[in-house]
PDB file of C-alpha atoms in Angstrom:
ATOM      1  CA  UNK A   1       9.914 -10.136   7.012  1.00  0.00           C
ATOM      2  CA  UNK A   2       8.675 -12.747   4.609  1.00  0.00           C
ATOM      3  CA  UNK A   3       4.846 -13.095   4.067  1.00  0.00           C
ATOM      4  CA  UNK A   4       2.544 -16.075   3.907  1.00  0.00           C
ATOM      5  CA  UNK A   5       3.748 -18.778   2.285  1.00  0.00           C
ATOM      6  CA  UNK A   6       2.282 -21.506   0.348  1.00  0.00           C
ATOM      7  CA  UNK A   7       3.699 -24.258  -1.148  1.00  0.00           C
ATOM      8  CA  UNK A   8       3.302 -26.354  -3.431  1.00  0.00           C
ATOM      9  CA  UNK A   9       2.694 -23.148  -5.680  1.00  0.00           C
ATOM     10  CA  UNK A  10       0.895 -25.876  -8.111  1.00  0.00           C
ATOM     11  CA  UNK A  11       0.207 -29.519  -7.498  1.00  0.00           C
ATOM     12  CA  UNK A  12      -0.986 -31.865 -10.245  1.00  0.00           C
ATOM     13  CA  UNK A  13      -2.573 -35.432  -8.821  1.00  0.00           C
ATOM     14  CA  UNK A  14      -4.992 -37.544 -10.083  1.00  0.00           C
ATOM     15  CA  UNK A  15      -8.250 -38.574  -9.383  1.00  0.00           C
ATOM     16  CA  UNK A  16      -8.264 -40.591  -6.143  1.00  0.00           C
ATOM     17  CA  UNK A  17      -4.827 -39.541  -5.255  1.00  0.00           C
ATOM     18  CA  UNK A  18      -4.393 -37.132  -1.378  1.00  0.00           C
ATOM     19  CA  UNK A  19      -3.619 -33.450  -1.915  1.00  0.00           C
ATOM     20  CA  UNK A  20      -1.576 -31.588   0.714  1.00  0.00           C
ATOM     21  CA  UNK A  21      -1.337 -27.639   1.088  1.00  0.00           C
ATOM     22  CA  UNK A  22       0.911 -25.851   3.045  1.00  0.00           C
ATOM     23  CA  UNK A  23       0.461 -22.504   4.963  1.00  0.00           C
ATOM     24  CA  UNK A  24       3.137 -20.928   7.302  1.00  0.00           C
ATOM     25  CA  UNK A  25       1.313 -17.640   8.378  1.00  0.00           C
ATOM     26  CA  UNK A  26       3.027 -14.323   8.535  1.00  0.00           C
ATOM     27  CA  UNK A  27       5.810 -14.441  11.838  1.00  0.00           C
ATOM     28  CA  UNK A  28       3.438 -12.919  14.843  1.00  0.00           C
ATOM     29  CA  UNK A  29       0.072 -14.134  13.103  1.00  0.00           C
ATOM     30  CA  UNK A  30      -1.959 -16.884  14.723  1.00  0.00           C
ATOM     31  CA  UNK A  31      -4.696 -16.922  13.053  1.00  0.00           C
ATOM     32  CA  UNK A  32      -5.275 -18.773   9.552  1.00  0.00           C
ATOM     33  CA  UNK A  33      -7.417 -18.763   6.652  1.00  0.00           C
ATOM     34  CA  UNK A  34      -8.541 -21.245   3.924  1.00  0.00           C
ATOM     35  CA  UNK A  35     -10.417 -19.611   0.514  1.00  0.00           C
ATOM     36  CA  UNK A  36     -10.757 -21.678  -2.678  1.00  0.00           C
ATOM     37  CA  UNK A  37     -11.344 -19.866  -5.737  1.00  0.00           C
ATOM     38  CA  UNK A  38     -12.534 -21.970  -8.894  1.00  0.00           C
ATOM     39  CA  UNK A  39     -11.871 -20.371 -12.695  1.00  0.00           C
ATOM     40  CA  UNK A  40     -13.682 -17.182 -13.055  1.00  0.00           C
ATOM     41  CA  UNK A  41     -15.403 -16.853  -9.421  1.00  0.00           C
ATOM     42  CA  UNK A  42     -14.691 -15.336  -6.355  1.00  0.00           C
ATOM     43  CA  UNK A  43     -12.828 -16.668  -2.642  1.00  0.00           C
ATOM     44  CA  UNK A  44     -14.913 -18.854  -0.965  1.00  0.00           C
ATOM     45  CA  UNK A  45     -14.320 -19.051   2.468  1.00  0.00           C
ATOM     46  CA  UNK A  46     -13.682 -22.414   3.519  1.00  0.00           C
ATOM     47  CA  UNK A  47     -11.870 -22.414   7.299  1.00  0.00           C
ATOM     48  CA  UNK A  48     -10.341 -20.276   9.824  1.00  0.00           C
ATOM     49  CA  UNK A  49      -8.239 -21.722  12.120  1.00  0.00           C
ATOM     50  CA  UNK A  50      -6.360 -20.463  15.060  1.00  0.00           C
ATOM     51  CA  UNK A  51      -3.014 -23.121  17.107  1.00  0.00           C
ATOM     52  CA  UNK A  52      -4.678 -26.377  17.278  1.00  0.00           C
ATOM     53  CA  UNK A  53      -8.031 -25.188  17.362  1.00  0.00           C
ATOM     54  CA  UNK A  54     -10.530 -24.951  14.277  1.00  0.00           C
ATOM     55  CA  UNK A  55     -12.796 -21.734  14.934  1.00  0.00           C
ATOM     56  CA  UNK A  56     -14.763 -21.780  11.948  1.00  0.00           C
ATOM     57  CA  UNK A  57     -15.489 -24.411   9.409  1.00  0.00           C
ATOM     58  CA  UNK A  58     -18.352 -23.738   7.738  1.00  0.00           C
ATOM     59  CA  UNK A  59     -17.242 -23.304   4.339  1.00  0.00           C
ATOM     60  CA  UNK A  60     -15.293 -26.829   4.294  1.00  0.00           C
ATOM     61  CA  UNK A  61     -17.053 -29.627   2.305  1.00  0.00           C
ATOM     62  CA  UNK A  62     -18.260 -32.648   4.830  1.00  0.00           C
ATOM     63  CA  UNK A  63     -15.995 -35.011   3.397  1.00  0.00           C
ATOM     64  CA  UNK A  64     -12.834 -35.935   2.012  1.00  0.00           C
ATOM     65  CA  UNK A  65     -11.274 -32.200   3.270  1.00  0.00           C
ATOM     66  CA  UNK A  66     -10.033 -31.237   6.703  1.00  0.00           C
ATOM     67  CA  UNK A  67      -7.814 -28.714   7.907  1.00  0.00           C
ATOM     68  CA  UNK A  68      -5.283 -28.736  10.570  1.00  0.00           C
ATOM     69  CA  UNK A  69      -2.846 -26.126  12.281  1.00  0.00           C
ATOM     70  CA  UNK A  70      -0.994 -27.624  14.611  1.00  0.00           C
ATOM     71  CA  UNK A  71       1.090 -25.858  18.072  1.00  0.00           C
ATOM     72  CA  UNK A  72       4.304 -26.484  15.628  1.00  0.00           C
ATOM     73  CA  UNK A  73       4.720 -26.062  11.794  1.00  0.00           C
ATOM     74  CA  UNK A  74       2.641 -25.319   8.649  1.00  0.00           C
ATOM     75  CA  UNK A  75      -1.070 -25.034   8.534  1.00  0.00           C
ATOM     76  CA  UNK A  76      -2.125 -28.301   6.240  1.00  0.00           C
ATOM     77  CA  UNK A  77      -5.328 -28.516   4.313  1.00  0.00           C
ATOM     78  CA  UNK A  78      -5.892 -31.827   3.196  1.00  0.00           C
ATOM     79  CA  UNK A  79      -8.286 -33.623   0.334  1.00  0.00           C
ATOM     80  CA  UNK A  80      -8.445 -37.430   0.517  1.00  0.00           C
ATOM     81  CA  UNK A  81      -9.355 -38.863  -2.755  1.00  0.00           C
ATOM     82  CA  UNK A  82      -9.458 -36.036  -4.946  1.00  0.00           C
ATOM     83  CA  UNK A  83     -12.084 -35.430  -7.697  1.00  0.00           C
ATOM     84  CA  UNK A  84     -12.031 -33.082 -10.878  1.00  0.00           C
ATOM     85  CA  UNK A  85     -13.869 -30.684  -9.576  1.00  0.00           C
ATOM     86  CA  UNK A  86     -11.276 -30.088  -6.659  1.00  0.00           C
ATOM     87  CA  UNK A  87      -9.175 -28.199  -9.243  1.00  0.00           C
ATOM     88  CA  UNK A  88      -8.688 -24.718  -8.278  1.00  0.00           C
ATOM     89  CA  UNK A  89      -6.653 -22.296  -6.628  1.00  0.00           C
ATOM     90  CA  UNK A  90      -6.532 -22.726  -2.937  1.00  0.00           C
ATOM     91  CA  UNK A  91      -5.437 -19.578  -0.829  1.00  0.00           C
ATOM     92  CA  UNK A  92      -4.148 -19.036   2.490  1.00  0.00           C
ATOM     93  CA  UNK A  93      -4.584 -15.875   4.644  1.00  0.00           C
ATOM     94  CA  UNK A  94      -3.154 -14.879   7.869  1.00  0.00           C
ATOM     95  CA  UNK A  95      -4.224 -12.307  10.410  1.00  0.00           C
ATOM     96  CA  UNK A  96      -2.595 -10.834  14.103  1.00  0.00           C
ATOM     97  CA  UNK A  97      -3.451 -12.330  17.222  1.00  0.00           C
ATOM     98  CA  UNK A  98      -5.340  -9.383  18.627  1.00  0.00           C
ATOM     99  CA  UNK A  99      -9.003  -8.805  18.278  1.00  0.00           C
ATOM    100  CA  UNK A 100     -10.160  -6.178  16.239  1.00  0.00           C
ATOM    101  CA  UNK A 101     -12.976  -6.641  13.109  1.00  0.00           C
ATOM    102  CA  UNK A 102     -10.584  -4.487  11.316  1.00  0.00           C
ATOM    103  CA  UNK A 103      -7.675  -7.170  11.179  1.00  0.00           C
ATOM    104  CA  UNK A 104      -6.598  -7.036   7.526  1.00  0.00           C
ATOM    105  CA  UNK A 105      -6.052 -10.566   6.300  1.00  0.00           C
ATOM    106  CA  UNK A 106      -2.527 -11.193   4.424  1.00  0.00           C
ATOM    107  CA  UNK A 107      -2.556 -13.835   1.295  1.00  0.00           C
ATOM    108  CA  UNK A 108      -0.074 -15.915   0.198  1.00  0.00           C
ATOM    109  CA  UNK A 109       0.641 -16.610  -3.367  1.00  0.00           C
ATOM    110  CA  UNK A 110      -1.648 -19.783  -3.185  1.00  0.00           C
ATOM    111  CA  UNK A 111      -1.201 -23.091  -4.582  1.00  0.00           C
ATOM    112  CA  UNK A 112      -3.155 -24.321  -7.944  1.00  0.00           C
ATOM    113  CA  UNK A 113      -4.273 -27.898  -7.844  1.00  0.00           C
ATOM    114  CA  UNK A 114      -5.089 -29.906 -11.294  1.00  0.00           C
ATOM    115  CA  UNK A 115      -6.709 -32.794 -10.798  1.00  0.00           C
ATOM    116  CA  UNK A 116      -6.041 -35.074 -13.814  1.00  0.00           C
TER     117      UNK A 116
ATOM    118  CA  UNK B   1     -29.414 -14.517   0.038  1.00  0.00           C
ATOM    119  CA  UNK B   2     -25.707 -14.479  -1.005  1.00  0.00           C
ATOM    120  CA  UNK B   3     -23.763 -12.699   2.012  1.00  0.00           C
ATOM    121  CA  UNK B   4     -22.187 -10.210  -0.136  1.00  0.00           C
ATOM    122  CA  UNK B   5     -23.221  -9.530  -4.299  1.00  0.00           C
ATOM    123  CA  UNK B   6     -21.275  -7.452  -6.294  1.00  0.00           C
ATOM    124  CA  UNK B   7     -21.980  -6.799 -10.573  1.00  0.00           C
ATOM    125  CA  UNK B   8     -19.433  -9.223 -11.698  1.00  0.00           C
ATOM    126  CA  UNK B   9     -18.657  -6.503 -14.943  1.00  0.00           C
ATOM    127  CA  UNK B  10     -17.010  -6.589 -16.935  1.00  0.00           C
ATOM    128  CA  UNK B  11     -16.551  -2.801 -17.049  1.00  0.00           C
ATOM    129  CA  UNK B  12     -14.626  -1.602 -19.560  1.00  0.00           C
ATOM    130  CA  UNK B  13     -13.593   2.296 -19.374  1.00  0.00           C
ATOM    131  CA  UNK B  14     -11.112   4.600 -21.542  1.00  0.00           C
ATOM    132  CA  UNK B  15      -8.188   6.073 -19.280  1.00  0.00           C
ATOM    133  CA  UNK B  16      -9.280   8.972 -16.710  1.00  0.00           C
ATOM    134  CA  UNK B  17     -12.526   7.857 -16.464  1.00  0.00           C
ATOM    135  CA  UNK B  18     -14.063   7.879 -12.892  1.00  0.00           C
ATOM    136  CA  UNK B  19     -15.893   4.742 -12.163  1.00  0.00           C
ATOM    137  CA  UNK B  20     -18.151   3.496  -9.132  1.00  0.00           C
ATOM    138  CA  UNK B  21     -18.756   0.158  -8.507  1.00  0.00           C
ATOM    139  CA  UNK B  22     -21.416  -1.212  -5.557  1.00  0.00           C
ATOM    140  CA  UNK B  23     -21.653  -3.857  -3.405  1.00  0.00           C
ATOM    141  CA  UNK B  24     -24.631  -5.186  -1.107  1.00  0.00           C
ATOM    142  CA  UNK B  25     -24.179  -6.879   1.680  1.00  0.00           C
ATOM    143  CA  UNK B  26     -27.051  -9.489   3.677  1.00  0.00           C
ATOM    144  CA  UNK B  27     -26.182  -9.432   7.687  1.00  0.00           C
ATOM    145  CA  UNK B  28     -27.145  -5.877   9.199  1.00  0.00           C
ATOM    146  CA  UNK B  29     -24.838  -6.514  12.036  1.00  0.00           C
ATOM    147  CA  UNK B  30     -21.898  -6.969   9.557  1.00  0.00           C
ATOM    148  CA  UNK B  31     -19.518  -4.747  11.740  1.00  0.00           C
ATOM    149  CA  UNK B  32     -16.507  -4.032   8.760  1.00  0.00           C
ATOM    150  CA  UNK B  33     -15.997  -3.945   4.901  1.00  0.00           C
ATOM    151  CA  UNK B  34     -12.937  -3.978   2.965  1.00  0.00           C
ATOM    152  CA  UNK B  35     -11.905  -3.626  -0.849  1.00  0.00           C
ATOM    153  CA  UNK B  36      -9.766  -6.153  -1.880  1.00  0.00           C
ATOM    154  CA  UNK B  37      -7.709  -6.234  -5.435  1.00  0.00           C
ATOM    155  CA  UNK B  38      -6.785  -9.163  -7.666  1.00  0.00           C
ATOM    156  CA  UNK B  39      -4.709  -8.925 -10.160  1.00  0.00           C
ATOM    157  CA  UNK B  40      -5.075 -11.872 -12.648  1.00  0.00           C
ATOM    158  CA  UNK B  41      -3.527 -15.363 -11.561  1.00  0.00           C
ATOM    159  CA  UNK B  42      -2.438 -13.044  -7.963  1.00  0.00           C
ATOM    160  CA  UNK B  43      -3.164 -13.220  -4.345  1.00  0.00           C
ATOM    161  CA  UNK B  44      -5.969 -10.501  -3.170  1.00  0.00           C
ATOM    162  CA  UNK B  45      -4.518  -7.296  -1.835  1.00  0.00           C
ATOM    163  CA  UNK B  46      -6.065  -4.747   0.853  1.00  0.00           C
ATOM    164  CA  UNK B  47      -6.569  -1.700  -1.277  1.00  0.00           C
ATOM    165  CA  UNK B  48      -8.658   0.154   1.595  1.00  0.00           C
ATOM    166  CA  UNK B  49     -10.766  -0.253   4.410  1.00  0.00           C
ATOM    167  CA  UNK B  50     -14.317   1.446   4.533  1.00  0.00           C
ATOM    168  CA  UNK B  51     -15.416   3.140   7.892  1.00  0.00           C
ATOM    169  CA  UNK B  52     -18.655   4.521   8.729  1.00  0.00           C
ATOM    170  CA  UNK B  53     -18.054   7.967   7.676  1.00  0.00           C
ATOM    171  CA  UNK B  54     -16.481   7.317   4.609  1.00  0.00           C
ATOM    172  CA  UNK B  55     -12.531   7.393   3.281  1.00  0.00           C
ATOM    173  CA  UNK B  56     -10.721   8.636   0.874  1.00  0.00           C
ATOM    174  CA  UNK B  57      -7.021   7.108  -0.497  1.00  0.00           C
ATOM    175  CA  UNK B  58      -5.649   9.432  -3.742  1.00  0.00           C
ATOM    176  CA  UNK B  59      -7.881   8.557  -6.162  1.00  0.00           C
ATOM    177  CA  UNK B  60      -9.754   5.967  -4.447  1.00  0.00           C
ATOM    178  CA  UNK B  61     -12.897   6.936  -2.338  1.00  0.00           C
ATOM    179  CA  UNK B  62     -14.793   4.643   0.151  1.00  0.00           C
ATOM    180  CA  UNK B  63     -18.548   4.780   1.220  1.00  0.00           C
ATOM    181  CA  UNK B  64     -20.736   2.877   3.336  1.00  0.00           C
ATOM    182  CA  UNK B  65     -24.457   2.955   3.465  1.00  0.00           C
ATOM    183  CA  UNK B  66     -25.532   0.824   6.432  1.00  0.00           C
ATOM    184  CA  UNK B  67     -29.073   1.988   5.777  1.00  0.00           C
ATOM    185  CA  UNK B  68     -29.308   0.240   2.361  1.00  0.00           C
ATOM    186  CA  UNK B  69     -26.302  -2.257   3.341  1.00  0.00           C
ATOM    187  CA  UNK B  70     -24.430  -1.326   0.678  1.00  0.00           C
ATOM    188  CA  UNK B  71     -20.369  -0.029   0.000  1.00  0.00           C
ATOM    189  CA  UNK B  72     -19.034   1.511  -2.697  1.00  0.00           C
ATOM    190  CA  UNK B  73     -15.702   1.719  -4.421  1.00  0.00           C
ATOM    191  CA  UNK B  74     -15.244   5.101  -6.450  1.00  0.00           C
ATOM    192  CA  UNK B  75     -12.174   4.894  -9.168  1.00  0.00           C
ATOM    193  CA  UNK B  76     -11.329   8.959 -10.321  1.00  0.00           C
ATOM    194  CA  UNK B  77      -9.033   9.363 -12.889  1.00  0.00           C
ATOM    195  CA  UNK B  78      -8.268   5.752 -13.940  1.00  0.00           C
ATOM    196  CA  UNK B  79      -5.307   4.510 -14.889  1.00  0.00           C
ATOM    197  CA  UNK B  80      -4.536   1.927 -16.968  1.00  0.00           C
ATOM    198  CA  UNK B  81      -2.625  -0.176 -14.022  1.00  0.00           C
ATOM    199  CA  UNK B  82      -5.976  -0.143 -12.331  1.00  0.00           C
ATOM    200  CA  UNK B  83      -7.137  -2.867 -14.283  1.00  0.00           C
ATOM    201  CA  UNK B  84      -7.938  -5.985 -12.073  1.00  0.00           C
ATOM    202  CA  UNK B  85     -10.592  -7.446 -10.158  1.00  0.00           C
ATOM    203  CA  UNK B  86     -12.192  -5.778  -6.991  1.00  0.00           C
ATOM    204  CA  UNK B  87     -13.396  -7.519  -4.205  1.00  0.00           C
ATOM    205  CA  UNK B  88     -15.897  -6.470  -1.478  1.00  0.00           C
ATOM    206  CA  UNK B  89     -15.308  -7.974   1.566  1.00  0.00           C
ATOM    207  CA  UNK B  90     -17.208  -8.010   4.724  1.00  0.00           C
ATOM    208  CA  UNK B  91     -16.886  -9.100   8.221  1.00  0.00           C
ATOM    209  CA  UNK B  92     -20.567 -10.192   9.393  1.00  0.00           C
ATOM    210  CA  UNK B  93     -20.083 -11.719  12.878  1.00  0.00           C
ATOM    211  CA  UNK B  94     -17.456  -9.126  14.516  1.00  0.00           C
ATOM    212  CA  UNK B  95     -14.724 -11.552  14.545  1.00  0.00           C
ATOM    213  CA  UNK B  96     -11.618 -12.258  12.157  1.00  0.00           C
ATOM    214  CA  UNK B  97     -13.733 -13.843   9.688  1.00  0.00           C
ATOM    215  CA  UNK B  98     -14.699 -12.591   5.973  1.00  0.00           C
ATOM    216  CA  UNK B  99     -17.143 -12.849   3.614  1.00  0.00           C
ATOM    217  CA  UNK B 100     -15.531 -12.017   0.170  1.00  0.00           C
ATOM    218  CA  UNK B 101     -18.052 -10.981  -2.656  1.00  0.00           C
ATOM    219  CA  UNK B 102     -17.524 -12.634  -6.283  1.00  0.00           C
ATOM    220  CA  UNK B 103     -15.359  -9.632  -7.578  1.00  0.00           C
ATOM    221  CA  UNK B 104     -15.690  -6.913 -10.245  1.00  0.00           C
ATOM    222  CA  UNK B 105     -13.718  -7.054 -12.925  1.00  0.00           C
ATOM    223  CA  UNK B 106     -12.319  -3.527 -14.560  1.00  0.00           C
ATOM    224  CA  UNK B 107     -10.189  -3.149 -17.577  1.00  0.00           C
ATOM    225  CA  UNK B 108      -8.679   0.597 -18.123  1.00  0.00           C
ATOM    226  CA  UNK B 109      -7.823   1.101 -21.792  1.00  0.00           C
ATOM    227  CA  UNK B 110      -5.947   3.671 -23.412  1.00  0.00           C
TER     228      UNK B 110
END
């Protein structure tokens, strides 16, 4: 039963350049998390995300990010023209369908972006 | 108001020490809190849920003062594989979301 997976596991681009990170949830999970996490500081929630629909996006910058997870395939989160201060490690997390607060949120391994 | 503080450490302790560490939390109607690990350059892990009345895993014990709005995280008998970052995490609107605090970092030495 493989667990969330990210990829790529680290992407270099540089400045102006589109990033692209992958997220296939846990199998039976429909509901998906962003976090970024710069050097030395905690998750920051950025989006949570259930098929097709964005629930919650209120940690996701007003431009040049957006977040997608479509009926079919990966969730994508996606920065158009990337800056330094983009580098960091981006996490995904994955919960169950049903509703209950105490849903425990699975991570993948999360993918570290350099911006050059 | 940050949603959820913790001391950011580091705390340094010898092996079998016990050690607490606190975390406050801003929404009253936060409904459930979590400890979270992270090991260096690693994904977060669920190291335990805290309920209302308190839990206990091995070494690790749980409490939540709604009261004061804080959890704890209570370390007994360190060990030196302990050593990582903990995370306080809360859910403040009763849904799948979470609030993750900064972390605390703990290093176990011999």
């Amino acid at each position: 039963n493989a667990g969330v997976m990210q990829n790529p596991r680290h992407l270099v681009r540089r400045r102006g350049q589109e990033a692209r990170l992958r997220c296939s949830p846990m199998k039976g999970h429909s509901h998906v998390y962003w976090y970024r996490q710069l050097p030395e500081e905690g998750l920051k929630f950025m989006v949570y995300l259930q098929k097709e629909n964005i629930i919650d996006e209120s940690g996701m910058p007003k431009e040049r990010f957006s977040a997608e997870f479509p009926k079919e395939g990966p969730s994508i989160l996606r920065i158009q023209q990337v800056v330094r201060g983009d580098s960091a490690a981006y996490f995904c997390a994955s919960s169950p369908m049903f509703q209950s607060s105490y849903n425990e949120q699975f991570f993948g391994p999360g993918t570290r972006l350099t911006v050059l | 108001r940050k949603e959820v503080e913790q001391d950011p450490g580091p705390f340094n302790v010898p092996e079998g020490a016990t050690v607490a560490f606190n975390c406050t939390y801003s929404n009253s109607a936060s409904q459930s809190f979590f400890w979270y690990r992270q090991d260096c350059r690693k994904e977060p892990k669920l190291l335990m849920s805290v309920y209302s009345s308190g839990n206990e895993d091995g070494r690790f014990t749980a409490q939540l003062n709604r009261a004061s709005q804080y959890i704890s995280l209570l370390i007994r008998d360190s060990k030196l594989s302990d050593s990582a970052t903990y995370l306080c995490v809360v859910n403040p609107y009763n849904n799948n979301d979470m609030r993750f605090g900064a972390g605390t970092r703990l290093t176990v030495k011999p």
